[in-house]
Short mmCIF file of C-alpha atoms and ligand atoms in Angstrom, two decimals:
data_model
loop_
_atom_site.label_atom_id
_atom_site.label_comp_id
_atom_site.label_asym_id
_atom_site.label_seq_id
_atom_site.Cartn_x
_atom_site.Cartn_y
_atom_site.Cartn_z
CA UNK A 99 -70.12 23.25 96.90
CA UNK A 100 -73.74 22.52 96.78
CA UNK A 101 -75.39 20.84 99.87
CA UNK A 102 -78.46 18.88 99.12
CA UNK A 103 -81.01 17.19 101.32
CA UNK A 104 -81.75 13.43 100.94
CA UNK A 105 -84.01 11.50 103.27
CA UNK A 106 -83.43 13.30 106.16
CA UNK A 107 -79.65 14.13 105.78
CA UNK A 108 -77.64 17.35 104.34
CA UNK A 109 -74.85 16.14 102.33
CA UNK A 110 -72.67 17.47 99.43
CA UNK A 111 -74.55 16.66 95.86
CA UNK A 112 -71.70 14.46 94.88
CA UNK A 113 -72.56 12.27 97.98
CA UNK A 114 -76.27 11.96 97.41
CA UNK A 115 -76.96 8.75 96.23
CA UNK A 116 -80.47 7.35 95.07
CA UNK A 117 -81.11 3.76 94.02
CA UNK A 118 -81.58 2.87 90.28
CA UNK A 119 -84.73 1.14 91.42
CA UNK A 120 -86.31 4.31 92.57
CA UNK A 121 -89.86 4.62 90.97
CA UNK A 122 -88.92 8.37 90.32
CA UNK A 123 -86.04 7.00 87.93
CA UNK A 124 -87.87 4.05 86.41
CA UNK A 125 -91.52 5.53 86.14
CA UNK A 126 -91.33 9.35 86.98
CA UNK A 127 -93.44 8.59 89.72
CA UNK A 128 -93.23 11.49 91.90
CA UNK A 129 -94.50 14.96 92.52
CA UNK A 130 -92.11 18.05 92.58
CA UNK A 131 -92.24 21.72 93.68
CA UNK A 132 -90.14 24.72 92.68
CA UNK A 133 -90.14 27.57 95.48
CA UNK A 134 -88.47 30.82 94.85
CA UNK A 135 -86.59 32.64 97.48
CA UNK A 136 -85.02 36.07 97.31
CA UNK A 137 -82.43 37.22 99.89
CA UNK A 138 -83.27 34.38 101.95
CA UNK A 139 -86.92 34.82 102.14
CA UNK A 140 -89.14 32.05 100.56
CA UNK A 141 -92.05 33.36 98.38
CA UNK A 142 -95.33 31.59 98.32
CA UNK A 143 -94.35 28.91 100.79
CA UNK A 144 -97.71 27.66 102.12
CA UNK A 145 -99.52 27.59 98.60
CA UNK A 146 -96.62 25.58 97.35
CA UNK A 147 -96.75 23.18 100.09
CA UNK A 148 -100.47 22.91 100.00
CA UNK A 149 -100.09 22.03 96.30
CA UNK A 150 -97.40 19.62 97.13
CA UNK A 151 -99.64 17.69 99.69
CA UNK A 152 -102.64 17.73 96.99
CA UNK A 153 -100.36 16.28 94.44
CA UNK A 154 -99.10 13.55 96.50
CA UNK A 155 -102.74 12.64 97.64
CA UNK A 156 -103.68 12.77 93.83
CA UNK A 157 -101.30 10.08 93.13
CA UNK A 158 -101.35 8.12 96.42
CA UNK A 159 -97.93 8.66 97.91
CA UNK A 160 -97.78 8.87 101.75
CA UNK A 161 -95.48 11.15 102.96
CA UNK A 162 -97.08 13.46 105.38
CA UNK A 163 -95.04 15.93 106.99
CA UNK A 164 -95.92 19.06 108.97
CA UNK A 165 -95.52 22.45 106.87
CA UNK A 166 -92.92 23.29 109.49
CA UNK A 167 -90.70 20.33 108.48
CA UNK A 168 -90.77 21.34 104.92
CA UNK A 169 -90.04 24.98 105.89
CA UNK A 170 -87.04 23.76 107.68
CA UNK A 171 -85.57 21.76 104.86
CA UNK A 172 -85.97 24.85 102.64
CA UNK A 173 -84.38 27.25 105.10
CA UNK A 174 -81.59 24.81 105.82
CA UNK A 175 -80.87 24.66 102.13
CA UNK A 176 -80.96 28.63 101.69
CA UNK A 177 -78.43 28.67 104.66
CA UNK A 178 -76.18 26.10 103.63
CA UNK A 179 -75.83 27.30 100.04
CA UNK A 180 -74.54 30.34 98.50
CA UNK A 181 -76.58 32.67 96.27
CA UNK A 182 -78.87 35.68 96.88
CA UNK A 183 -81.87 34.11 94.78
CA UNK A 184 -82.22 30.74 95.19
CA UNK A 185 -85.22 28.17 93.91
CA UNK A 186 -85.74 25.38 96.24
CA UNK A 187 -86.52 22.09 94.44
CA UNK A 188 -88.37 19.57 96.30
CA UNK A 189 -88.78 15.93 94.94
CA UNK A 190 -90.91 13.29 96.33
CA UNK A 191 -90.78 9.85 94.55
CA UNK A 192 -92.73 6.68 95.68
CA UNK A 193 -89.49 5.37 96.72
CA UNK A 194 -86.96 2.62 95.81
CA UNK A 195 -88.31 -0.82 95.22
CA UNK A 196 -86.66 -4.27 94.62
CA UNK A 197 -88.42 -4.92 91.48
CA UNK A 198 -90.04 -3.00 88.43
CA UNK A 199 -93.56 -3.50 88.66
CA UNK A 200 -96.23 -0.85 87.97
CA UNK A 201 -98.59 -1.14 90.68
CA UNK A 202 -98.14 1.06 93.81
CA UNK A 203 -96.05 -1.02 96.29
CA UNK A 204 -97.46 -0.84 99.84
CA UNK A 205 -95.43 0.62 102.89
CA UNK A 206 -92.52 1.77 100.69
CA UNK A 207 -90.73 4.78 102.07
CA UNK A 208 -90.91 7.56 99.82
CA UNK A 209 -87.79 9.27 98.67
CA UNK A 210 -87.36 12.91 99.48
CA UNK A 211 -84.79 14.94 97.62
CA UNK A 212 -84.23 18.59 97.77
CA UNK A 213 -81.56 21.08 96.35
CA UNK A 214 -81.26 24.76 95.94
CA UNK A 215 -80.27 26.18 92.60
CA UNK A 216 -79.88 29.84 91.57
CA UNK A 217 -82.71 31.76 89.90
CA UNK A 218 -82.78 35.06 88.23
CA UNK A 219 -83.09 38.05 90.61
CA UNK A 220 -86.54 39.26 91.29
CA UNK A 221 -87.98 41.00 88.28
CA UNK A 222 -87.84 44.81 88.38
CA UNK A 223 -91.09 46.61 87.53
CA UNK A 224 -89.25 48.62 84.85
CA UNK A 225 -89.68 48.26 81.05
CA UNK A 226 -86.03 49.07 80.25
CA UNK A 227 -84.82 46.46 82.51
CA UNK A 228 -87.03 43.45 81.95
CA UNK A 229 -86.28 40.42 80.23
CA UNK A 230 -88.50 40.15 77.15
CA UNK A 231 -89.43 36.79 75.99
CA UNK A 232 -89.79 35.41 72.47
CA UNK A 233 -91.82 31.96 72.05
CA UNK A 234 -92.80 29.55 69.52
CA UNK A 235 -96.25 27.46 69.75
CA UNK A 236 -97.05 23.90 69.33
CA UNK A 237 -99.89 21.54 69.92
CA UNK A 238 -100.01 20.41 73.51
CA UNK A 239 -99.46 16.68 73.33
CA UNK A 240 -99.11 16.05 77.13
CA UNK A 241 -101.29 13.83 78.96
CA UNK A 242 -104.87 14.58 80.47
CA UNK A 243 -103.77 15.23 84.05
CA UNK A 244 -101.68 18.47 83.59
CA UNK A 245 -102.86 19.76 86.89
CA UNK A 246 -100.73 17.31 88.73
CA UNK A 247 -97.27 18.48 89.32
CA UNK A 248 -95.71 15.24 88.27
CA UNK A 249 -91.89 14.48 87.78
CA UNK A 250 -92.68 12.79 84.71
CA UNK A 251 -92.06 15.72 82.44
CA UNK A 252 -90.88 14.20 79.11
CA UNK A 253 -93.95 16.07 77.25
CA UNK A 254 -92.93 19.41 78.97
CA UNK A 255 -89.40 18.70 78.01
CA UNK A 256 -89.98 18.07 74.47
CA UNK A 257 -92.36 21.09 74.12
CA UNK A 258 -89.84 23.35 75.64
CA UNK A 259 -86.98 22.04 73.27
CA UNK A 260 -89.37 22.88 70.41
CA UNK A 261 -89.08 26.49 70.99
CA UNK A 262 -85.37 26.19 72.37
CA UNK A 263 -83.97 24.43 69.45
CA UNK A 264 -85.53 27.16 67.09
CA UNK A 265 -83.86 30.04 69.43
CA UNK A 266 -87.00 30.97 71.38
CA UNK A 267 -87.39 31.16 75.24
CA UNK A 268 -90.48 29.24 75.66
CA UNK A 269 -93.16 27.54 73.92
CA UNK A 270 -96.73 28.38 74.06
CA UNK A 271 -99.20 25.20 73.91
CA UNK A 272 -102.57 24.80 72.27
CA UNK A 273 -105.02 21.95 72.30
CA UNK A 274 -106.80 20.28 69.58
CA UNK A 275 -109.51 22.99 69.63
CA UNK A 276 -107.01 25.64 69.00
CA UNK A 277 -107.20 27.05 72.54
CA UNK A 278 -104.21 28.10 74.41
CA UNK A 279 -103.35 25.68 77.52
CA UNK A 280 -100.01 27.09 79.11
CA UNK A 281 -96.38 27.26 78.42
CA UNK A 282 -94.15 24.22 78.49
CA UNK A 283 -93.06 25.30 82.10
CA UNK A 284 -95.24 28.37 82.85
CA UNK A 285 -98.84 29.58 82.70
CA UNK A 286 -99.82 31.96 80.01
CA UNK A 287 -102.00 35.07 79.70
CA UNK A 288 -103.14 37.33 76.92
CA UNK A 289 -104.24 41.26 77.62
CA UNK A 290 -106.82 42.63 75.26
CA UNK A 291 -108.53 46.06 75.72
CA UNK A 292 -107.33 46.44 79.12
CA UNK A 293 -108.48 43.00 80.49
CA UNK A 294 -106.13 40.20 81.56
CA UNK A 295 -107.40 36.84 80.27
CA UNK A 296 -106.11 33.26 81.15
CA UNK A 297 -107.41 29.80 80.62
CA UNK A 298 -109.35 28.61 83.56
CA UNK A 299 -107.99 25.83 86.09
CA UNK A 300 -108.67 22.35 84.82
CA UNK A 301 -106.85 19.18 83.80
CA UNK A 302 -105.07 20.83 81.02
CA UNK A 303 -102.89 23.44 82.99
CA UNK A 304 -101.06 23.08 86.18
CA UNK A 305 -102.42 25.48 88.88
CA UNK A 306 -99.47 27.62 89.10
CA UNK A 307 -98.74 29.47 92.46
CA UNK A 308 -97.55 32.55 90.60
CA UNK A 309 -100.86 32.55 88.64
CA UNK A 310 -102.60 32.08 92.02
CA UNK A 311 -100.87 34.97 93.57
CA UNK A 312 -101.07 37.41 90.98
CA UNK A 313 -104.75 36.85 90.32
CA UNK A 314 -105.26 37.45 94.13
CA UNK A 315 -103.06 40.38 94.16
CA UNK A 316 -104.61 42.00 91.00
CA UNK A 317 -108.25 41.61 92.74
CA UNK A 318 -107.16 42.65 96.07
CA UNK A 319 -105.06 45.68 95.03
CA UNK A 320 -106.14 47.13 91.93
CA UNK A 321 -109.02 47.58 89.53
CA UNK A 322 -107.38 45.57 86.70
CA UNK A 323 -110.13 43.27 85.48
CA UNK A 324 -109.30 39.35 85.00
CA UNK A 325 -111.26 37.00 83.05
CA UNK A 326 -110.62 33.21 83.36
CA UNK A 327 -111.89 31.66 80.35
CA UNK A 328 -111.02 29.74 77.20
CA UNK A 329 -108.34 31.66 75.28
CA UNK A 330 -108.23 30.83 71.27
CA UNK A 331 -104.93 30.86 69.52
CA UNK A 332 -106.41 33.50 67.23
CA UNK A 333 -106.86 35.78 70.41
CA UNK A 334 -103.26 35.10 71.20
CA UNK A 335 -101.89 36.34 67.94
CA UNK A 336 -104.34 39.53 68.08
CA UNK A 337 -103.41 40.26 71.73
CA UNK A 338 -102.10 43.56 72.97
CA UNK A 339 -99.78 41.86 75.52
CA UNK A 340 -98.82 38.42 76.27
CA UNK A 341 -97.42 37.20 79.38
CA UNK A 342 -95.99 34.07 81.14
CA UNK A 343 -95.73 33.26 85.01
CA UNK A 344 -93.67 30.98 86.95
CA UNK A 345 -91.85 30.80 90.33
CA UNK A 346 -88.60 31.55 88.62
CA UNK A 347 -89.90 34.00 85.92
CA UNK A 348 -92.44 35.96 87.94
CA UNK A 349 -94.56 37.78 85.14
CA UNK A 350 -92.48 37.62 81.83
CA UNK A 351 -93.50 39.81 78.99
CA UNK A 352 -93.77 37.95 75.63
CA UNK A 353 -92.87 40.34 72.56
CA UNK A 354 -92.77 37.88 69.77
CA UNK A 355 -94.70 34.67 68.89
CA UNK A 356 -93.36 32.52 66.04
CA UNK A 357 -91.81 35.44 64.73
CA UNK A 358 -94.59 38.04 64.76
CA UNK A 359 -94.64 40.94 67.19
CA UNK A 360 -97.12 40.92 70.07
CA UNK A 361 -99.02 44.15 69.80
CA UNK A 362 -96.47 46.76 69.00
CA UNK A 363 -93.41 44.39 69.73
CA UNK A 364 -92.74 46.22 72.97
CA UNK A 365 -93.57 45.63 76.76
CA UNK A 366 -97.06 46.68 77.76
CA UNK A 367 -98.38 49.17 80.06
CA UNK A 368 -100.36 46.37 81.90
CA UNK A 369 -97.19 44.30 82.41
CA UNK A 370 -95.69 47.38 84.09
CA UNK A 371 -98.57 47.70 86.43
CA UNK A 372 -99.19 44.02 87.09
CA UNK A 373 -95.32 43.43 88.04
CA UNK A 374 -95.39 46.54 90.08
CA UNK A 375 -98.26 45.21 92.17
CA UNK A 376 -96.60 41.61 92.16
CA UNK A 377 -93.24 43.05 93.39
CA UNK A 378 -95.04 45.12 95.93
CA UNK A 379 -97.20 42.20 97.66
CA UNK A 380 -95.51 38.83 96.72
CA UNK A 381 -94.06 38.96 100.15
CA UNK A 382 -97.49 38.65 101.73
CA UNK A 383 -97.59 34.89 100.49
N1 PDD B 528 -92.70 25.20 86.26
N2 PDD B 528 -97.14 25.25 84.26
C1 PDD B 528 -96.24 24.44 84.06
C2 PDD B 528 -96.19 23.40 83.16
C3 PDD B 528 -95.06 24.53 84.87
O1 PDD B 528 -94.00 23.55 84.82
C4 PDD B 528 -95.02 25.74 85.87
C5 PDD B 528 -93.78 25.83 86.69
C6 PDD B 528 -96.05 26.52 85.74
C7 PDD B 528 -95.96 27.65 86.77
O2 PDD B 528 -96.11 27.15 88.22
P1 PDD B 528 -95.64 28.05 89.39
O3 PDD B 528 -95.99 29.37 89.37
O4 PDD B 528 -96.30 27.42 90.58
O5 PDD B 528 -94.00 28.02 89.54
C8 PDD B 528 -97.17 26.26 84.98
C9 PDD B 528 -91.59 25.19 87.42
C10 PDD B 528 -90.99 26.48 87.88
C11 PDD B 528 -90.45 24.26 86.84
O6 PDD B 528 -90.84 23.21 86.23
O7 PDD B 528 -89.28 24.39 86.79
#
């Protein structure tokens, strides 16, 4: 049975009740995080909580807690739920009001909800064992504040569905200048001539924690060169390798885009090098 956390209590998921007047439900007015754990150990906990706090501050939700309190919730959920590899979903909404009114209400206690869910086993840096991804592409029609990890995800949901309904694993998005932004639920990269290239952090993409960790690991522990710059879709279609990253995928190799192979259609050597380094060092975060 799944045990969840709601506003200070641990209880079976079926007993967790949230008001239909909650602004998370009515407006998607909240911030969320997904933190992966493998064998009970959280990965990237501190940067995830930092991004959570930044998101709360950006949208003016007052829910200040010590990092240790968040850790306690995550660890309790890992302990109370079965599963070797669990993602911890944390959701903080602006709270349940008595009326539906757009302005931020004052002094409304935030709703804090968290649950654990199974995620795939950690990626193994082995080309013969890695899950390969086939993706579609579509224009990024989300809002202008994609750097905020908002619970209002209809744009992401519709973009994911674009690929999913066509039999693809993900959807890579591009803006109206034909520049890659990110995936519907992940960051995106190309590899060209031995260089890893990914769009810079701005309002068009989420500052992924896996992205932060990967770039930090590559710069500290390898001579692999990374460029953070605009990537055109022409470059995506002509890349040697394409990768996606997220907390539940780690580094995912893309082998097909819109029905055409990426490079030679096989997992690339730089993916192997990067995933090997990521597997070796992710526990440092
Ligand atoms: N998705 N970009 C978007 C739009 C995302 O939704 C995500 C994560 C990422 C990668 O961020 P991170 O490396 O911090 O997981 C990038 C999560 C996992 C989700 O919505 O389930």
